[in-house]
Amino acid sequence: MKPTSFSYHRPGTLPEALALLSEYQGAARILAGGQSLMPLMAMRMARPERVIDINRIDDLKGIRDAGDTLTIGALTRYNDILRSPLIAAQMPLLAEAIGHVAHHAIRNRGTIGGSLALADPSAETPATCLALGARIVAQSTSREREIATDDFFDGLMSTALEEHEILVAVRIPKRPTALPHAFIEFARRKGDFAQAGIILAPAHDGMPENRAVIFGIGPTPWRSAALEAAFGGEGFAAAPKAALKDELNVYFADDEAAAFKLPIVMTLAQRAFARLKP
Amino acid sequence: MTVSPDEPEVVVRLTVNGAAETRSVSPRQHLADFLRDELGLTGTHVGCEHGVCGACTVLVDGDIVRSCLMLAVQADGAVVDTVEGLSDSGEIAVLQQTFLARNALQCGFCTPGMLVTAADLLRSVPEPTREEVREAISANYCRCTGYHAIVDAVMAAAHGTEQKP
């Protein structure tokens, strides 16, 4: 359980990090909080020749109020987000979700950007950013671009980031404070990866559509058409079990294989919708 | 230490349990191995080595972290405190006493991580509820005790129901 040998780089600025990444394209990995990448390296699932440690780049840390959005620097650690008055006031859904991330010691190191870039399908952060209609800010030596979270997670631990890009921030539309939301997950032990989770985020001025995200099941979190259809109106009482089953079956060989997850998802969905009621 | 030509050693300077240390390390060495193998501080235990078991918990700049998920070279400039430091300073004397009194350890493998985690909890929440203790130590595996005795010990230390040593 030791990482393979690698060369270590610790740039002090973003341009330096981008130049290194560009130079060693394909051979280098960005090391942020290390709470996902270090286990992958220990298990030899990741064997980078070079590690670019961005922890000393202070420009990548912090939460900024940018008017209609909050911009969270990629290197902002989970516990910094949990302690932020700005997040508590403007983005309680994110704080609630991060409260479910692993344990205190992990949250002291883990970063929001690292979680998004690693894109673990069971992780809370990618699913929550998708539910919040967030946009990913990716930087290369030549340009900065924004990617909607809807287009960002494109497979198991795979994202739309290009090899020469660093995820530098995430921009999240502010939500009206009175707007309800629901975050609920099922894990066998507090802090473990969820076996299934559901996030409901009703629409508002900054996010024109109701969003319902399911995570912990498929290779990426996904917006559930079946659950989004259950917003408003009769609510979840009229929820389409058959439609949910169809969504799950995409990731399983047959009904039997999905049979374990479907009751969990149904139960979580009922509880989640109940939380939206005033 | 054998180092491949394309893997030069890196100098790290850090403070461990109050003492300044300078060592040359391989980039792949994690902080737990550094503490044990370079500094001989074997109180920090290496269990799963992928961040799950909590046996390697130490304080870095005052915050608990998994020392197996941090490279030694990343601790350059940091202040690290291990179970040895907390023990020598007397900070965990009461916890050590209550762990003993409540049979909160059997094989003892998880104990350093439990003590550091409990000390960190009591720094921020001096009088925790059982639920808060359970949540804090949910990050640490113990294969012997069933956890109840550990919760008892932390509660006893926090609420002063054990005689101080």
CSV table of N, CA, C and O in Angstrom, one decimal, chain B residues 97-162:
chain,number,residue,atom,x,y,z
B,97,GLN,N,-5.9,7.5,31.3
B,97,GLN,CA,-6.4,6.9,32.5
B,97,GLN,C,-7.8,6.3,32.4
B,97,GLN,O,-8.0,5.2,32.8
B,98,THR,N,-8.7,7.0,31.7
B,98,THR,CA,-10.0,6.5,31.5
B,98,THR,C,-10.1,5.3,30.5
B,98,THR,O,-10.8,4.4,30.7
B,99,PHE,N,-9.2,5.4,29.5
B,99,PHE,CA,-9.1,4.2,28.6
B,99,PHE,C,-8.7,3.0,29.4
B,99,PHE,O,-9.2,1.9,29.2
B,100,LEU,N,-7.8,3.2,30.3
B,100,LEU,CA,-7.3,2.0,31.1
B,100,LEU,C,-8.4,1.6,32.0
B,100,LEU,O,-8.8,0.4,32.1
B,101,ALA,N,-9.0,2.5,32.7
B,101,ALA,CA,-10.1,2.2,33.7
B,101,ALA,C,-11.3,1.5,33.1
B,101,ALA,O,-11.9,0.6,33.7
B,102,ARG,N,-11.6,1.9,31.8
B,102,ARG,CA,-12.8,1.4,31.2
B,102,ARG,C,-12.6,0.2,30.2
B,102,ARG,O,-13.4,-0.1,29.4
B,103,ASN,N,-11.4,-0.3,30.2
B,103,ASN,CA,-11.0,-1.4,29.3
B,103,ASN,C,-11.3,-0.9,27.8
B,103,ASN,O,-11.9,-1.7,27.0
B,104,ALA,N,-10.9,0.3,27.5
B,104,ALA,CA,-11.2,0.8,26.2
B,104,ALA,C,-10.1,0.4,25.2
B,104,ALA,O,-10.1,1.0,24.1
B,105,LEU,N,-9.3,-0.5,25.5
B,105,LEU,CA,-8.4,-1.1,24.6
B,105,LEU,C,-8.1,-2.5,24.9
B,105,LEU,O,-8.1,-2.9,26.1
B,106,GLN,N,-7.9,-3.3,23.9
B,106,GLN,CA,-7.5,-4.7,24.1
B,106,GLN,C,-6.1,-4.9,23.4
B,106,GLN,O,-5.1,-4.8,24.1
B,107,CYS,N,-6.1,-5.0,22.1
B,107,CYS,CA,-4.8,-5.2,21.4
B,107,CYS,C,-4.1,-3.9,21.4
B,107,CYS,O,-2.8,-3.9,21.3
B,108,GLY,N,-4.8,-2.7,21.4
B,108,GLY,CA,-4.1,-1.4,21.5
B,108,GLY,C,-3.7,-0.8,20.1
B,108,GLY,O,-3.2,0.3,20.1
B,109,PHE,N,-4.0,-1.6,19.0
B,109,PHE,CA,-3.6,-1.1,17.7
B,109,PHE,C,-4.2,0.3,17.4
B,109,PHE,O,-3.6,1.2,16.9
B,110,CYS,N,-5.5,0.4,17.7
B,110,CYS,CA,-6.2,1.6,17.3
B,110,CYS,C,-6.1,2.7,18.3
B,110,CYS,O,-6.4,3.9,18.0
B,111,THR,N,-5.5,2.4,19.5
B,111,THR,CA,-5.5,3.3,20.6
B,111,THR,C,-4.9,4.7,20.3
B,111,THR,O,-5.5,5.7,20.6
B,112,PRO,N,-3.7,4.7,19.7
B,112,PRO,CA,-3.1,6.1,19.5
B,112,PRO,C,-4.1,7.0,18.6
B,112,PRO,O,-4.3,8.1,18.9
B,113,GLY,N,-4.6,6.4,17.6
B,113,GLY,CA,-5.6,7.1,16.7
B,113,GLY,C,-6.8,7.5,17.5
B,113,GLY,O,-7.3,8.6,17.3
B,114,MET,N,-7.3,6.6,18.3
B,114,MET,CA,-8.5,7.0,19.1
B,114,MET,C,-8.2,8.1,20.1
B,114,MET,O,-9.0,9.0,20.3
B,115,LEU,N,-7.0,8.1,20.7
B,115,LEU,CA,-6.6,9.1,21.7
B,115,LEU,C,-6.5,10.4,21.0
B,115,LEU,O,-7.0,11.5,21.5
B,116,VAL,N,-5.8,10.5,19.8
B,116,VAL,CA,-5.6,11.7,19.2
B,116,VAL,C,-7.0,12.3,18.7
B,116,VAL,O,-7.3,13.5,18.8
B,117,THR,N,-7.8,11.4,18.2
B,117,THR,CA,-9.1,11.8,17.7
B,117,THR,C,-10.0,12.3,18.9
B,117,THR,O,-10.7,13.4,18.8
B,118,ALA,N,-9.9,11.6,20.0
B,118,ALA,CA,-10.7,12.0,21.2
B,118,ALA,C,-10.2,13.4,21.7
B,118,ALA,O,-11.0,14.2,22.1
B,119,ALA,N,-8.9,13.5,21.8
B,119,ALA,CA,-8.3,14.8,22.3
B,119,ALA,C,-8.7,15.9,21.4
B,119,ALA,O,-9.0,17.0,21.9
B,120,ASP,N,-8.8,15.7,20.1
B,120,ASP,CA,-9.2,16.8,19.1
B,120,ASP,C,-10.7,17.1,19.4
B,120,ASP,O,-11.0,18.3,19.4
B,121,LEU,N,-11.5,16.1,19.6
B,121,LEU,CA,-12.9,16.4,19.9
B,121,LEU,C,-13.0,17.2,21.2
B,121,LEU,O,-13.8,18.2,21.2
B,122,LEU,N,-12.3,16.8,22.2
B,122,LEU,CA,-12.4,17.5,23.5
B,122,LEU,C,-11.9,18.9,23.5
B,122,LEU,O,-12.3,19.8,24.3
B,123,ARG,N,-11.0,19.2,22.5
B,123,ARG,CA,-10.5,20.6,22.3
B,123,ARG,C,-11.6,21.5,21.9
B,123,ARG,O,-11.8,22.6,22.3
B,124,SER,N,-12.4,20.9,20.9
B,124,SER,CA,-13.5,21.8,20.3
B,124,SER,C,-14.8,21.6,21.1
B,124,SER,O,-15.6,22.5,21.1
B,125,VAL,N,-15.1,20.4,21.6
B,125,VAL,CA,-16.3,20.2,22.3
B,125,VAL,C,-16.0,19.6,23.7
B,125,VAL,O,-15.9,18.4,23.8
B,126,PRO,N,-15.7,20.4,24.7
B,126,PRO,CA,-15.2,19.9,26.0
B,126,PRO,C,-16.2,18.9,26.7
B,126,PRO,O,-15.8,18.1,27.4
B,127,GLU,N,-17.5,19.1,26.4
B,127,GLU,CA,-18.5,18.3,27.1
B,127,GLU,C,-19.4,17.6,26.1
B,127,GLU,O,-20.6,18.0,25.9
B,128,PRO,N,-18.9,16.7,25.3
B,128,PRO,CA,-19.7,16.1,24.2
B,128,PRO,C,-20.8,15.2,24.7
B,128,PRO,O,-20.7,14.7,25.9
B,129,THR,N,-21.8,15.0,23.9
B,129,THR,CA,-22.8,13.9,24.2
B,129,THR,C,-22.2,12.6,23.7
B,129,THR,O,-21.2,12.6,22.9
B,130,ARG,N,-22.8,11.5,24.1
B,130,ARG,CA,-22.4,10.2,23.6
B,130,ARG,C,-22.4,10.1,22.1
B,130,ARG,O,-21.6,9.6,21.4
B,131,GLU,N,-23.5,10.8,21.5
B,131,GLU,CA,-23.7,10.8,20.1
B,131,GLU,C,-22.5,11.5,19.4
B,131,GLU,O,-22.0,11.0,18.4
B,132,GLU,N,-22.1,12.6,20.0
B,132,GLU,CA,-20.9,13.3,19.4
B,132,GLU,C,-19.7,12.5,19.5
B,132,GLU,O,-18.8,12.6,18.6
B,133,VAL,N,-19.5,11.8,20.6
B,133,VAL,CA,-18.3,11.0,20.7
B,133,VAL,C,-18.3,9.9,19.7
B,133,VAL,O,-17.4,9.6,19.0
B,134,ARG,N,-19.5,9.3,19.5
B,134,ARG,CA,-19.6,8.2,18.6
B,134,ARG,C,-19.3,8.7,17.2
B,134,ARG,O,-18.7,8.0,16.4
B,135,GLU,N,-19.9,9.9,16.9
B,135,GLU,CA,-19.6,10.4,15.5
B,135,GLU,C,-18.1,10.6,15.3
B,135,GLU,O,-17.5,10.3,14.3
B,136,ALA,N,-17.5,11.2,16.3
B,136,ALA,CA,-16.0,11.5,16.2
B,136,ALA,C,-15.2,10.3,16.0
B,136,ALA,O,-14.3,10.2,15.1
B,137,ILE,N,-15.5,9.2,16.8
B,137,ILE,CA,-14.7,8.0,16.6
B,137,ILE,C,-15.2,7.1,15.5
B,137,ILE,O,-14.5,6.1,15.3
B,138,SER,N,-16.2,7.5,14.9
B,138,SER,CA,-16.7,6.7,13.7
B,138,SER,C,-15.6,6.7,12.6
B,138,SER,O,-15.7,5.8,11.7
B,139,ALA,N,-14.7,7.6,12.7
B,139,ALA,CA,-13.6,7.6,11.7
B,139,ALA,C,-12.5,6.7,12.0
B,139,ALA,O,-11.5,6.6,11.3
B,140,ASN,N,-12.6,6.0,13.2
B,140,ASN,CA,-11.5,5.1,13.6
B,140,ASN,C,-12.0,3.7,13.8
B,140,ASN,O,-13.0,3.5,14.5
B,141,TYR,N,-11.3,2.7,13.2
B,141,TYR,CA,-11.7,1.3,13.4
B,141,TYR,C,-11.1,0.8,14.7
B,141,TYR,O,-9.9,1.0,15.0
B,142,CYS,N,-11.9,0.0,15.4
B,142,CYS,CA,-11.4,-0.8,16.5
B,142,CYS,C,-12.0,-2.2,16.3
B,142,CYS,O,-13.2,-2.3,16.1
B,143,ARG,N,-11.1,-3.2,16.3
B,143,ARG,CA,-11.6,-4.6,16.0
B,143,ARG,C,-11.8,-5.4,17.3
B,143,ARG,O,-12.2,-6.5,17.3
B,144,CYS,N,-11.5,-4.8,18.5
B,144,CYS,CA,-11.6,-5.5,19.7
B,144,CYS,C,-12.8,-5.2,20.6
B,144,CYS,O,-13.5,-6.0,21.1
B,145,THR,N,-13.0,-3.9,20.8
B,145,THR,CA,-13.8,-3.5,21.9
B,145,THR,C,-15.3,-3.4,21.7
B,145,THR,O,-16.0,-3.3,22.6
B,146,GLY,N,-15.7,-3.3,20.4
B,146,GLY,CA,-17.1,-3.0,20.2
B,146,GLY,C,-17.4,-1.5,20.4
B,146,GLY,O,-18.6,-1.2,20.4
B,147,TYR,N,-16.5,-0.7,20.7
B,147,TYR,CA,-16.6,0.8,20.7
B,147,TYR,C,-17.2,1.3,22.0
B,147,TYR,O,-16.9,2.4,22.4
B,148,HIS,N,-18.1,0.5,22.6
B,148,HIS,CA,-18.8,1.1,23.8
B,148,HIS,C,-17.9,1.6,24.9
B,148,HIS,O,-18.1,2.6,25.5
B,149,ALA,N,-16.9,0.7,25.1
B,149,ALA,CA,-15.9,1.0,26.2
B,149,ALA,C,-15.1,2.3,25.9
B,149,ALA,O,-14.8,3.1,26.7
B,150,ILE,N,-14.9,2.5,24.6
B,150,ILE,CA,-14.1,3.7,24.2
B,150,ILE,C,-15.0,4.9,24.4
B,150,ILE,O,-14.5,6.0,24.9
B,151,VAL,N,-16.3,4.8,24.0
B,151,VAL,CA,-17.2,5.9,24.2
B,151,VAL,C,-17.3,6.2,25.7
B,151,VAL,O,-17.2,7.4,26.2
B,152,ASP,N,-17.4,5.2,26.5
B,152,ASP,CA,-17.4,5.3,28.0
B,152,ASP,C,-16.2,6.1,28.5
B,152,ASP,O,-16.3,7.0,29.3
B,153,ALA,N,-15.0,5.7,28.0
B,153,ALA,CA,-13.8,6.3,28.4
B,153,ALA,C,-13.7,7.8,28.0
B,153,ALA,O,-13.3,8.6,28.9
B,154,VAL,N,-14.1,8.1,26.8
B,154,VAL,CA,-14.1,9.5,26.4
B,154,VAL,C,-15.1,10.3,27.2
B,154,VAL,O,-14.8,11.5,27.7
B,155,MET,N,-16.3,9.8,27.4
B,155,MET,CA,-17.3,10.5,28.2
B,155,MET,C,-16.8,10.7,29.7
B,155,MET,O,-16.9,11.8,30.3
B,156,ALA,N,-16.1,9.7,30.2
B,156,ALA,CA,-15.6,9.8,31.6
B,156,ALA,C,-14.5,10.9,31.7
B,156,ALA,O,-14.5,11.6,32.6
B,157,ALA,N,-13.7,10.9,30.6
B,157,ALA,CA,-12.6,11.9,30.6
B,157,ALA,C,-13.2,13.3,30.5
B,157,ALA,O,-12.8,14.3,31.2
B,158,ALA,N,-14.3,13.4,29.7
B,158,ALA,CA,-14.8,14.8,29.4
B,158,ALA,C,-15.6,15.3,30.6
B,158,ALA,O,-15.6,16.4,30.9
B,159,HIS,N,-16.3,14.4,31.2
B,159,HIS,CA,-17.3,14.8,32.3
B,159,HIS,C,-16.7,14.6,33.7
B,159,HIS,O,-17.5,14.7,34.7
B,160,GLY,N,-15.4,14.2,33.7
B,160,GLY,CA,-14.8,14.2,35.0
B,160,GLY,C,-15.3,13.2,36.0
B,160,GLY,O,-15.2,13.4,37.2
B,161,THR,N,-15.8,12.1,35.5
B,161,THR,CA,-16.3,11.0,36.4
B,161,THR,C,-15.2,10.1,36.8
B,161,THR,O,-15.4,9.2,37.6
B,162,GLU,N,-14.0,10.2,36.3
B,162,GLU,CA,-12.9,9.4,36.7
B,162,GLU,C,-11.9,10.3,37.5
B,162,GLU,O,-11.8,11.5,37.2
